[in-house]
Coordinates of C-alpha atoms and ligand atoms in Angstrom, one line a residue:
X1 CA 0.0 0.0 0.0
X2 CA 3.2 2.8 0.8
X3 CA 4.6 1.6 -2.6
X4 CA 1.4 2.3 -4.4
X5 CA 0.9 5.6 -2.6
X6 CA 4.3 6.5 -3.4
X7 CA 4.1 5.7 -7.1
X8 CA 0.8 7.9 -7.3
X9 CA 1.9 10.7 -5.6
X10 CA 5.3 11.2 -6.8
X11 CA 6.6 10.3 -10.7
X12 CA 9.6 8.5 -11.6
X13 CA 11.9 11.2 -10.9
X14 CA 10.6 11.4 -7.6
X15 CA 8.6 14.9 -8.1
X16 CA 5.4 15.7 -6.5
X17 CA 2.8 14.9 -8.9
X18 CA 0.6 17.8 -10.4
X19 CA -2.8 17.4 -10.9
X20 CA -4.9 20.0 -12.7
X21 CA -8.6 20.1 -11.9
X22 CA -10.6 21.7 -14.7
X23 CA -13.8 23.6 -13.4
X24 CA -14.5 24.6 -10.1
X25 CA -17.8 23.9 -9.4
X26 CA -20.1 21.9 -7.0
X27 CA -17.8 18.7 -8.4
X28 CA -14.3 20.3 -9.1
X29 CA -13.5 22.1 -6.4
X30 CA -14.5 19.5 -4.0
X31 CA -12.4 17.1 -6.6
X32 CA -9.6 19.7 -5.9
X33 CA -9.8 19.8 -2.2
X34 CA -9.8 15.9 -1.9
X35 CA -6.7 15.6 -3.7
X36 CA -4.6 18.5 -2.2
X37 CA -5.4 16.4 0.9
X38 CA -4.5 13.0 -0.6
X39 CA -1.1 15.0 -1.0
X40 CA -0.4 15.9 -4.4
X41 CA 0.5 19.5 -5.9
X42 CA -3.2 20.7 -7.3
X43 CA -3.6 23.6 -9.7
X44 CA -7.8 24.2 -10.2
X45 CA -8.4 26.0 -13.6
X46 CA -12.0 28.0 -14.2
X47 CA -12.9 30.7 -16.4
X48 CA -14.7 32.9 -14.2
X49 CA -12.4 34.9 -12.6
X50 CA -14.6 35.4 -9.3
X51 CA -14.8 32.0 -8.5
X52 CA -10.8 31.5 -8.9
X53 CA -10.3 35.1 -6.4
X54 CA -12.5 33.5 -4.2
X55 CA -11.0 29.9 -4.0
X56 CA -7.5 31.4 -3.7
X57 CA -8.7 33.5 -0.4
X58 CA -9.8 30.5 0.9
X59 CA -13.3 30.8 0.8
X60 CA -16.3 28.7 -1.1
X61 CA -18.7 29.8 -3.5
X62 CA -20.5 26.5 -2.8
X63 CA -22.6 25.5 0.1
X64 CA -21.6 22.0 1.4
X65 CA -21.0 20.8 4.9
X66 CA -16.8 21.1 5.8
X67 CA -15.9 22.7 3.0
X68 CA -14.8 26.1 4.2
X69 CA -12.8 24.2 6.5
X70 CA -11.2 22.1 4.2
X71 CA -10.6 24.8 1.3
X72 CA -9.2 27.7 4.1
X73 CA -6.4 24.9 5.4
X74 CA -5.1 23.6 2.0
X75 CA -5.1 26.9 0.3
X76 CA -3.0 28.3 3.3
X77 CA -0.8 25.4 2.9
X78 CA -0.1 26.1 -0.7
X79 CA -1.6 22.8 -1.2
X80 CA -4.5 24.2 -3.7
X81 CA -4.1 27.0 -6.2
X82 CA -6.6 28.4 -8.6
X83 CA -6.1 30.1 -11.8
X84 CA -7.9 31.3 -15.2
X85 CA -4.6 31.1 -17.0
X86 CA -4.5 28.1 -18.7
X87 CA -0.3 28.3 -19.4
X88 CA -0.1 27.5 -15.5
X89 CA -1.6 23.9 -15.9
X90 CA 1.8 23.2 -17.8
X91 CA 3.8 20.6 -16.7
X92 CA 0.5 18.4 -15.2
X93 CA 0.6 14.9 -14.7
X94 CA -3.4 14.6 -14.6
X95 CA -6.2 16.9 -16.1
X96 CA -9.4 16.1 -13.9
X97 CA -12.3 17.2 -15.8
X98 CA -15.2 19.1 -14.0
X99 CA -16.9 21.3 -16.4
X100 CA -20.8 21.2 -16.4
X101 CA -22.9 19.5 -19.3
X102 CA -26.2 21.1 -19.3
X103 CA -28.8 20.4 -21.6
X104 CA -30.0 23.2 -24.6
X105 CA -33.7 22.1 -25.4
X106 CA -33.3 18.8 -24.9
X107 CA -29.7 18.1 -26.8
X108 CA -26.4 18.2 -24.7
X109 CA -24.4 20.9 -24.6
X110 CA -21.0 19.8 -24.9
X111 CA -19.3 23.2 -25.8
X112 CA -17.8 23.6 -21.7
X113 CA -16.6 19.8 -22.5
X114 CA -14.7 20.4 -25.8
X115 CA -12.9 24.0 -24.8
X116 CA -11.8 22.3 -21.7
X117 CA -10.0 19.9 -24.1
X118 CA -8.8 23.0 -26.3
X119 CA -7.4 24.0 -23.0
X120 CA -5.8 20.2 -22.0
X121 CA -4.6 20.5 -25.6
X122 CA -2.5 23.8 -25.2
X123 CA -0.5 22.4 -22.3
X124 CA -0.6 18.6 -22.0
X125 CA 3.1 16.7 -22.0
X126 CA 3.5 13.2 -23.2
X127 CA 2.3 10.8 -20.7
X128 CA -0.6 12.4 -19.2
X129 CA -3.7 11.3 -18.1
X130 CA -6.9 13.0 -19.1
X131 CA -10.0 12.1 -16.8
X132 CA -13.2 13.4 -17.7
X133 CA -15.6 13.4 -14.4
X134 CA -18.6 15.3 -16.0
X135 CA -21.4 13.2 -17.0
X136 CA -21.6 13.0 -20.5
X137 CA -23.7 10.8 -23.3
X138 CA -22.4 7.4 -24.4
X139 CA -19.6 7.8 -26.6
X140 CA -18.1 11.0 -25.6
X141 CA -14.8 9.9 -23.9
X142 CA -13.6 8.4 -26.9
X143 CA -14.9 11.4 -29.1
X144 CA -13.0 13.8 -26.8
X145 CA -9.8 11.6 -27.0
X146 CA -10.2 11.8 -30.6
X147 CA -10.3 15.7 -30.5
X148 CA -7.3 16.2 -28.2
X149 CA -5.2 13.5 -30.9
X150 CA -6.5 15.7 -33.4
X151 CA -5.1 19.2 -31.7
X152 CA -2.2 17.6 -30.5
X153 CA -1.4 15.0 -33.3
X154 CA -0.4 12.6 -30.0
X155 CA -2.3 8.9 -30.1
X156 CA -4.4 8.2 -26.7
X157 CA -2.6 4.7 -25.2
X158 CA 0.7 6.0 -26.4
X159 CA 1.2 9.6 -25.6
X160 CA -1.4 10.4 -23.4
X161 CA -4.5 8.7 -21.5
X162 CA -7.9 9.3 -21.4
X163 CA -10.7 7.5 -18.9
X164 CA -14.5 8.7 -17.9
X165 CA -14.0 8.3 -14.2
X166 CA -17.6 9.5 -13.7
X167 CA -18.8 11.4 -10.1
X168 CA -21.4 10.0 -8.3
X169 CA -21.6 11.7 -4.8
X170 CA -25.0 13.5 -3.6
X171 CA -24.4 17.2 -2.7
X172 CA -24.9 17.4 1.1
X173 CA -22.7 14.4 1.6
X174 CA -19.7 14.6 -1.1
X175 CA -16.7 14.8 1.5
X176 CA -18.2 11.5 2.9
X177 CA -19.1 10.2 -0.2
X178 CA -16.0 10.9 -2.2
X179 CA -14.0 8.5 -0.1
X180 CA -16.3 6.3 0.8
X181 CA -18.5 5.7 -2.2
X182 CA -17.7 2.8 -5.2
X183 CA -16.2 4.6 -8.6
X184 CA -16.5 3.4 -11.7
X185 CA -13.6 3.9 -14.1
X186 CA -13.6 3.2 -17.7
X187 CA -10.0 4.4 -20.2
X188 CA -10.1 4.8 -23.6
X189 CA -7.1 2.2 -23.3
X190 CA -6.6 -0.1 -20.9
X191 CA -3.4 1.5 -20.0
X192 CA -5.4 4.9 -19.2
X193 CA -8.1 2.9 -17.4
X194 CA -5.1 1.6 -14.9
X195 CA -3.6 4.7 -14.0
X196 CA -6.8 6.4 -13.2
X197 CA -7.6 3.1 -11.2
X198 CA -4.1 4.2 -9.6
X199 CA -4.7 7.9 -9.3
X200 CA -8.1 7.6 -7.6
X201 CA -7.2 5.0 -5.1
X202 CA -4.9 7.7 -3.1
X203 CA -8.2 8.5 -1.5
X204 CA -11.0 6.6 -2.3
X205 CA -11.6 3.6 0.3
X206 CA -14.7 2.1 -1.6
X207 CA -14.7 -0.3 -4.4
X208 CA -13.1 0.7 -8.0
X209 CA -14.8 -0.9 -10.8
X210 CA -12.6 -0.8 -13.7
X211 CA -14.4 -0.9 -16.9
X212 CA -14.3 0.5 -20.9
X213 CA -14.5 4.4 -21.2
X214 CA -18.6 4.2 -23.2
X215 CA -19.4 1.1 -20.0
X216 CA -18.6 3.7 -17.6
X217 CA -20.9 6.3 -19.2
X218 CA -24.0 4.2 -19.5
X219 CA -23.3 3.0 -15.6
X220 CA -23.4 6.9 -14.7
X221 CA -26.4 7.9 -17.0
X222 CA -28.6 4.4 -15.7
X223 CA -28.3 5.3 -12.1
X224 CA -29.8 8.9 -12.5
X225 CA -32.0 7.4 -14.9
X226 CA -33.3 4.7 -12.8
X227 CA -33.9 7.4 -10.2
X228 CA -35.8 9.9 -12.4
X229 CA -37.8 6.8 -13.3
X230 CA -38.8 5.6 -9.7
X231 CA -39.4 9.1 -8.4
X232 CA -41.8 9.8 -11.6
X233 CA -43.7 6.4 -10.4
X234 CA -44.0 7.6 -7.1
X235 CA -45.2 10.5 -8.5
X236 CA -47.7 9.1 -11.1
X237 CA -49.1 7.2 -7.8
X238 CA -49.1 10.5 -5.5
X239 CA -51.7 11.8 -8.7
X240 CA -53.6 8.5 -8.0
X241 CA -53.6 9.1 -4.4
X242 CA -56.1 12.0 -5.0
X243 CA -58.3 10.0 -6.8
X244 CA -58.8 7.4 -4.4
X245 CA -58.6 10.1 -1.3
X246 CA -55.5 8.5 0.2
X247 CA -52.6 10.0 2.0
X248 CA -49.8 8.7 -0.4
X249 CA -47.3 8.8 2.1
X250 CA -48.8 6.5 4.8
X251 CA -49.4 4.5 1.5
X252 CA -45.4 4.4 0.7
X253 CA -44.2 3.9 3.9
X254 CA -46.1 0.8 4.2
X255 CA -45.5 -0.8 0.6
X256 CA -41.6 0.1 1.1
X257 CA -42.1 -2.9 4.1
X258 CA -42.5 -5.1 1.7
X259 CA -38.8 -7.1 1.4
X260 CA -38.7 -6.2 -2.4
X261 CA -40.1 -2.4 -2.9
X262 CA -38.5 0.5 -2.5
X263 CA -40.9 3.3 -3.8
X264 CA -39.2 6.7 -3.8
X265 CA -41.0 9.8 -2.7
X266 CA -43.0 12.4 -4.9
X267 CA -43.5 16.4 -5.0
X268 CA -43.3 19.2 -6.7
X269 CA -40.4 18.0 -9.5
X270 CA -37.4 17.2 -9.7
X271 CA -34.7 19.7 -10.3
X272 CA -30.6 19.4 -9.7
X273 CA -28.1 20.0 -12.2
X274 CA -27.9 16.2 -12.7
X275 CA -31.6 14.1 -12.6
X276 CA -33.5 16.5 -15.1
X277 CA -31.0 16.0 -17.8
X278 CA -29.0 12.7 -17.1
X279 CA -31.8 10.8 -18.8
X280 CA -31.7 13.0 -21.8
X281 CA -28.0 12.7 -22.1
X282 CA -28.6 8.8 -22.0
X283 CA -31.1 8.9 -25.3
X284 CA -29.4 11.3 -27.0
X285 CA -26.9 9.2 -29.5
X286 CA -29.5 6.5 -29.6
X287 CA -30.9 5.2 -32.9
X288 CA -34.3 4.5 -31.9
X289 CA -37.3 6.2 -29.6
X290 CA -37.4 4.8 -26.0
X291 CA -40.4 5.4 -24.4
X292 CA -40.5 4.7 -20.8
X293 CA -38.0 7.1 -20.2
X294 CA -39.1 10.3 -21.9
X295 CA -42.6 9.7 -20.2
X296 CA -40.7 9.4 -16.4
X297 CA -39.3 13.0 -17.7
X298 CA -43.0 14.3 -18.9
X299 CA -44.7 13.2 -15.5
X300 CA -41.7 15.0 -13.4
X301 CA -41.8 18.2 -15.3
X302 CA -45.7 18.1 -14.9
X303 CA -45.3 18.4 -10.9
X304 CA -45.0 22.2 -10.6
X305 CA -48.0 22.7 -12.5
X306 CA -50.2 20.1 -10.3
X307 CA -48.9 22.1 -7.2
X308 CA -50.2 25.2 -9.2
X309 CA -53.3 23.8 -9.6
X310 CA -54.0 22.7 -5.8
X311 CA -52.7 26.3 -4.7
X312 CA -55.6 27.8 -7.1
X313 CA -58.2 25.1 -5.8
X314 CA -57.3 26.3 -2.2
X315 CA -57.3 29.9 -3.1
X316 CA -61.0 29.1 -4.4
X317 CA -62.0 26.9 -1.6
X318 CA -60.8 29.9 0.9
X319 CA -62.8 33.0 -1.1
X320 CA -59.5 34.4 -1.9
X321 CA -59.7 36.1 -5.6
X322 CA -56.7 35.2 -7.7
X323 CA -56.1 38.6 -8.3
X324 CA -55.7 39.4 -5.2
X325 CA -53.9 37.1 -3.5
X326 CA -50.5 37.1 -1.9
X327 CA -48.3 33.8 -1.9
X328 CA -45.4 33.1 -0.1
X329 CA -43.2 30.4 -1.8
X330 CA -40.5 28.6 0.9
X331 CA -37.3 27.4 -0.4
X332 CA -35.7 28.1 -3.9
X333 CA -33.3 25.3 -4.2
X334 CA -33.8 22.2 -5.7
X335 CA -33.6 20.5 -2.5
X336 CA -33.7 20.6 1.2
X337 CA -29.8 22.0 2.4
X338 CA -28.3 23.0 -0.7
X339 CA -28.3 26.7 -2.6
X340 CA -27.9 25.2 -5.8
X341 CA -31.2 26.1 -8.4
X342 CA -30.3 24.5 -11.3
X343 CA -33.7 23.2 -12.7
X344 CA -35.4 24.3 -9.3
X345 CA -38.7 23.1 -10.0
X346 CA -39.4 25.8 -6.8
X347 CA -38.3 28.4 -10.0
X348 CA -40.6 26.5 -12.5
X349 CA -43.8 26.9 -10.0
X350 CA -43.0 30.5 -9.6
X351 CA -42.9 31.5 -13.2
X352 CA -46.5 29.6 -13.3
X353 CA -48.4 31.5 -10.5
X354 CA -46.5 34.9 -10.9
X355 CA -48.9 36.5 -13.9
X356 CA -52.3 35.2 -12.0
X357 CA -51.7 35.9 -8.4
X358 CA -50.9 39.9 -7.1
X359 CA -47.8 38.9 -5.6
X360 CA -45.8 36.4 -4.9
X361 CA -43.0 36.5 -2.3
X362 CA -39.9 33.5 -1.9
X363 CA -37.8 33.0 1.1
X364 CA -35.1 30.3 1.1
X365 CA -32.6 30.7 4.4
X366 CA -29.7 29.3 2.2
X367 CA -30.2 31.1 -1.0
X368 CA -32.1 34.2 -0.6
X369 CA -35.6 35.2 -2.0
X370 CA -37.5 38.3 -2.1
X371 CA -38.0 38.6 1.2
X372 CA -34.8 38.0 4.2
X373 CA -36.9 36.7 6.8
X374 CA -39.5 34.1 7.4
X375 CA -41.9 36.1 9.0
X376 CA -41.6 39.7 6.5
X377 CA -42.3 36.9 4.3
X378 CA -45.4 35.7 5.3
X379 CA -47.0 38.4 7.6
X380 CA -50.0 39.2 5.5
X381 CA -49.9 36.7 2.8
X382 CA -52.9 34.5 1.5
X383 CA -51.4 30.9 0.9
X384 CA -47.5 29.4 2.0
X385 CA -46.4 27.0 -0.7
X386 CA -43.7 25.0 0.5
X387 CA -41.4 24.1 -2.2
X388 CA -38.0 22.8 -1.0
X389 CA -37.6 20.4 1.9
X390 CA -35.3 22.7 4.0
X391 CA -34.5 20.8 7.1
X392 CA -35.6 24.2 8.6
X393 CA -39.1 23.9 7.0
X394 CA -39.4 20.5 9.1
X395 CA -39.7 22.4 12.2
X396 CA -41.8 25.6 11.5
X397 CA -44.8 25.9 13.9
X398 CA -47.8 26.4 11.8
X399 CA -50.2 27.6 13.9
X400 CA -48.2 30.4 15.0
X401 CA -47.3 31.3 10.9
X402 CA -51.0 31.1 10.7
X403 CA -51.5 33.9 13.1
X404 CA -49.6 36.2 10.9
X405 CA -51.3 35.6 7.9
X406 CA -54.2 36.6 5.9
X407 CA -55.9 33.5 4.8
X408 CA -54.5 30.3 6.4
X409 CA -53.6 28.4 3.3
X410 CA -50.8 25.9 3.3
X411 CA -49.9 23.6 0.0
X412 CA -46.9 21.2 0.8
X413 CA -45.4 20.4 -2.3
X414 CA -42.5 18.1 -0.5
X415 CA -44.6 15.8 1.9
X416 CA -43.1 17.3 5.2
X417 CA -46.0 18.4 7.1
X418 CA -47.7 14.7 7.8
X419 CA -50.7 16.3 10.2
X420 CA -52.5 19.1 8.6
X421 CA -52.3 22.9 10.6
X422 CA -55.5 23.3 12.5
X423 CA -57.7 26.1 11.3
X424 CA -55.9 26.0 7.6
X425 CA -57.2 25.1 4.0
X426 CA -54.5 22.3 3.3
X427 CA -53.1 20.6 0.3
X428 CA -50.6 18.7 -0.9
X429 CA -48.8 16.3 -3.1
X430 CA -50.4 12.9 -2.5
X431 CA -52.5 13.9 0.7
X432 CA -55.9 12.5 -1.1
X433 CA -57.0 12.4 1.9
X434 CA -57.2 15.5 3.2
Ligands
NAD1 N1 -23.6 18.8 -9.0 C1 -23.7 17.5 -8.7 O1 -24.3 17.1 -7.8 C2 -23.1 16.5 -9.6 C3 -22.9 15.2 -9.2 C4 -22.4 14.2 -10.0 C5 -22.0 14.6 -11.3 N2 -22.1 15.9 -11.7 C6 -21.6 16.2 -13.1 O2 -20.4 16.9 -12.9 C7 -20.3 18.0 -13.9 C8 -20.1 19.3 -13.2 O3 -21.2 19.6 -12.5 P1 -21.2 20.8 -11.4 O4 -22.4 20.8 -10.7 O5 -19.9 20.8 -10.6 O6 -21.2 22.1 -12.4 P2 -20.8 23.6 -12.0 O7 -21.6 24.4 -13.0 O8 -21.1 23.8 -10.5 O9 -19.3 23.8 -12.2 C9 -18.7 23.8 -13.5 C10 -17.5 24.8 -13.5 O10 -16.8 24.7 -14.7 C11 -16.4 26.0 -15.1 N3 -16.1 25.9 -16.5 C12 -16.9 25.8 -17.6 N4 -16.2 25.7 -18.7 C13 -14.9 25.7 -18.4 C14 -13.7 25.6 -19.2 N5 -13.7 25.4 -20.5 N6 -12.6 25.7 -18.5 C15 -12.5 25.8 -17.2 N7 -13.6 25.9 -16.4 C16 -14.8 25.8 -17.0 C17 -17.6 26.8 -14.8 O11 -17.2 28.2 -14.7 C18 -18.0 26.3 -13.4 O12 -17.4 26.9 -12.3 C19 -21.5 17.9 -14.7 O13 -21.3 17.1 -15.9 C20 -22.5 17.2 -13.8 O14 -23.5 16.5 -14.5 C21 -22.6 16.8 -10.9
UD9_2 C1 -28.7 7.9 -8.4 C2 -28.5 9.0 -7.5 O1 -28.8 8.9 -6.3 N1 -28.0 10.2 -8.0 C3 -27.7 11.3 -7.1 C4 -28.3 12.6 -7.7 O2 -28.2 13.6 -6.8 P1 -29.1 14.9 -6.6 O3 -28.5 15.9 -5.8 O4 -29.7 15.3 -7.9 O5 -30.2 14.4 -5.6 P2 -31.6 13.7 -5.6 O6 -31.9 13.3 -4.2 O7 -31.7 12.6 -6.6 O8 -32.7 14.8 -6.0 C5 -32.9 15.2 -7.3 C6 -34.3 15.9 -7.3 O9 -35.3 14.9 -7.2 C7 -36.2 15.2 -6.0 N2 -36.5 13.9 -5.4 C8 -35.6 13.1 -4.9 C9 -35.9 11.9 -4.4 C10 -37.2 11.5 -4.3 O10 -37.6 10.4 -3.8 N3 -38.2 12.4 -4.7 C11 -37.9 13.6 -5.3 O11 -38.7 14.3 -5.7 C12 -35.3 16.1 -5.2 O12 -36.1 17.0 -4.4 C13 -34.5 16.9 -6.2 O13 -35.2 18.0 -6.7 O14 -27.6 13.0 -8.9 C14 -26.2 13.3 -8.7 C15 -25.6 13.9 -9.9 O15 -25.3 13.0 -11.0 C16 -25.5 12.0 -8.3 O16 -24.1 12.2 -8.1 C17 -26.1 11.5 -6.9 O17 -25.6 10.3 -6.5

């Protein structure tokens, strides 16, 4: 185990190895930190110039449990440097890739991918690896390699070497589950597929599965997939749950006894830079229409709207005129504990109510909002929409919001108020039976 270490961390000549980590984002500079810690000499490359000042004064643009921590004491020890120049990345022994891979309409976006490799393609040496992290469509690793031979006029599994070494941790949890989770890496060559097996073994302490470069991509693409899938079940049954006036959670927690069901839990979408487009990236190079899928995406995206439509029916029920009435929407992000908004269906709902309604107001304690407190936010209002499952929002004491408001209307679009206020019109996803 010291051998290995040793070989990873320092090359033949007995020189700290230099790793650059390319984008700087919720994955890459968490990428960064882990491997400045493992021991190596870390250079992170982005192009926005804020996010690189920031980094190299020790503080995070992200929200994620320990890493201010983490960032402040390798940055102090010289351990981490950022940079938008790309001539400093000279002279690395691995380019990590972390650059995002959104979606435009529904086609990938592989322009952040391909400059990154323009960049890789300026400085690489002979004998480099080249890891892409970012989750990409089937295919792409071996596309990209053949872009950098083509730059460079070097051959991938003779001059350089290229594996998909794709990230699977859950924001929230990523310092945990960047050690501790399973990897899957897959090289263009088996050569490249070995030292990335190599490099990412300084720190990670679960399982590496070592597979081809396009095996690897699928693996990443199915397991985002499968969960888009179950969550869109669970969701399809929350919309039968109001047919048959039951409370879809009670309904859940008792199926999920059953040895072989695990039902996943619905709301008001599914948002995340990762679950709205994953299953997209997966159909993108295919040949053929595949049904299931698509239709998983359809009955996600439709979940905003249903919560509109419950928040209107209340608004009825309670004789408050559209018009007129004042909502307050809790939480922004896409999830409880994160400020990330990327495909916030909380952003999706809002865009929906804000021409009908007179106003609406958003509070969310990690990312901001129209108003900066709970209460300025809801004294007065007509209706609370709660939209992101803020562990904060777990503990808020209805029936002394109610006091402050106008019309006691709650909807819960996330399933985290399981006995309904007294005194208030309530809705939610999957509470037939209320
Ligand atoms: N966020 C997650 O939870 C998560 C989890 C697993 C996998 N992923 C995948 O990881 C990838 C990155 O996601 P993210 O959430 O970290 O994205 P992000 O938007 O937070 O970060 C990407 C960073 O790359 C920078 N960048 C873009 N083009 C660049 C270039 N050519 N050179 C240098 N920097 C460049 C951007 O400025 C940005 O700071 C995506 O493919 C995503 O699907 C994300
Ligand atoms: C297979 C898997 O586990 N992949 C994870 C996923 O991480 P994520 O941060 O995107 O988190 P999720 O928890 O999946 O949430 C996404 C959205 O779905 C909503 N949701 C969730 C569960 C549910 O039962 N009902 C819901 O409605 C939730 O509110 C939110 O809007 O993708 C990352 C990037 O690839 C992976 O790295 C990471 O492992």
């Amino acid at each position: 185990m010291r051998i290995l270490k040793f070989c990873v961390l320092f090359d033949k000549l007995g020189v700290r190895m230099k790793i650059a980590v390319i984008g700087l984002g919720y994955i890459g500079l968490p990428t960064a930190i882990m491997f400045a810690e493992a021991g190596y000499e870390v250079i992170g490359f982005d192009v926005k110039k804020d996010v690189v000042d920031r980094i190299n004064s020790g503080k995070a643009h992200i929200v994620e449990p320990g890493i201010e921590e983490k960032l402040n004491k390798v940055v102090k020890e010289e351990r981490l440097k950022a940079t938008t120049k790309v001539e400093k990345l000279r002279g690395a022994n691995a380019f990590i890739i972390c650059v995002q891979t959104p979606l435009e309409g529904n086609k990938p976006n592989l322009i952040y991918l391909e400059n990154a490799i323009r960049s890789v393609a300026e400085v690489i040496d002979r004998g480099a690896l080249v890891i892409i992290e970012s989750t990409v469509p089937p295919g792409t690793t071996i596309k990209m390699a053949k872009l950098l031979e083509s730059l460079t006029g070097f051959r991938e599994g003779v001059d350089f070497y290229m594996a998909h070494a794709p990230e699977r941790v859950m924001p929230g949890r990523i310092f945990y589950e960047l050690v501790y989770n399973s990897r899957v890496i897959g090289g263009v060559s088996e050569k490249a597929t070995e030292l990335a097996v190599k490099l990412y073994k300084s720190f990670v302490k679960g399982e590496i599965y070592a597979t081809d470069a396009t095996t690897a991509e699928m693996i990443k693409l199915m397991e985002n997939t499968y969960r888009d899938v179950n969550i869109a079940l669970a969701n399809e049954f929350a919309l039968l749950a109001h047919q048959y006036g039951v409370n879809i959670f009670e309904a859940i927690r008792i199926a999920n006894t059953h040895p072989r069901v695990n039902i996943h839990f619905p709301g008001i979408g599914v948002g995340g830079h990762c679950l709205p487009k994953d299953p997209y990236l997966l159909l993108s190079n295919a040949k053929k229409e595949f049904g299931l899928i698509r239709l998983a995406r359809k009955i996600n995206e439709s979940m905003p709207k249903f919560v509109a439509t419950l928040l209107f029916e209340a608004l009825e029920e309670g004789g408050v005129e559209e018009r007129e009435a004042v909502v307050t929407v809790l939480g922004l992000a896409y999830k409880g504990g994160t400020d990330d908004i990327r495909n916030s269906p909380a952003l999706t709902f809002v865009k929906l109510i804000r021409d009908r309604v007179l106003e609406v107001r958003t509070y969310d304690p990690y990312v901001g909002g129209t108003h900066k407190s709970l209460e300025d936010a809801i004294v007065e209002a007509d209706a609370v929409v709660i939209a992101t499952d803020h562990p904060e929002f777990k503990e808020l004491n209805w029936e002394e919001i109610g006091r402050l408001m106008r019309h006691k209307i709650l909807i819960d679009g996330r399933g985290i108020v399981s006995n309904p206020p007294k005194g208030f019109i309530f809705k939610g996803v999957g509470r037939g039976d209320v």
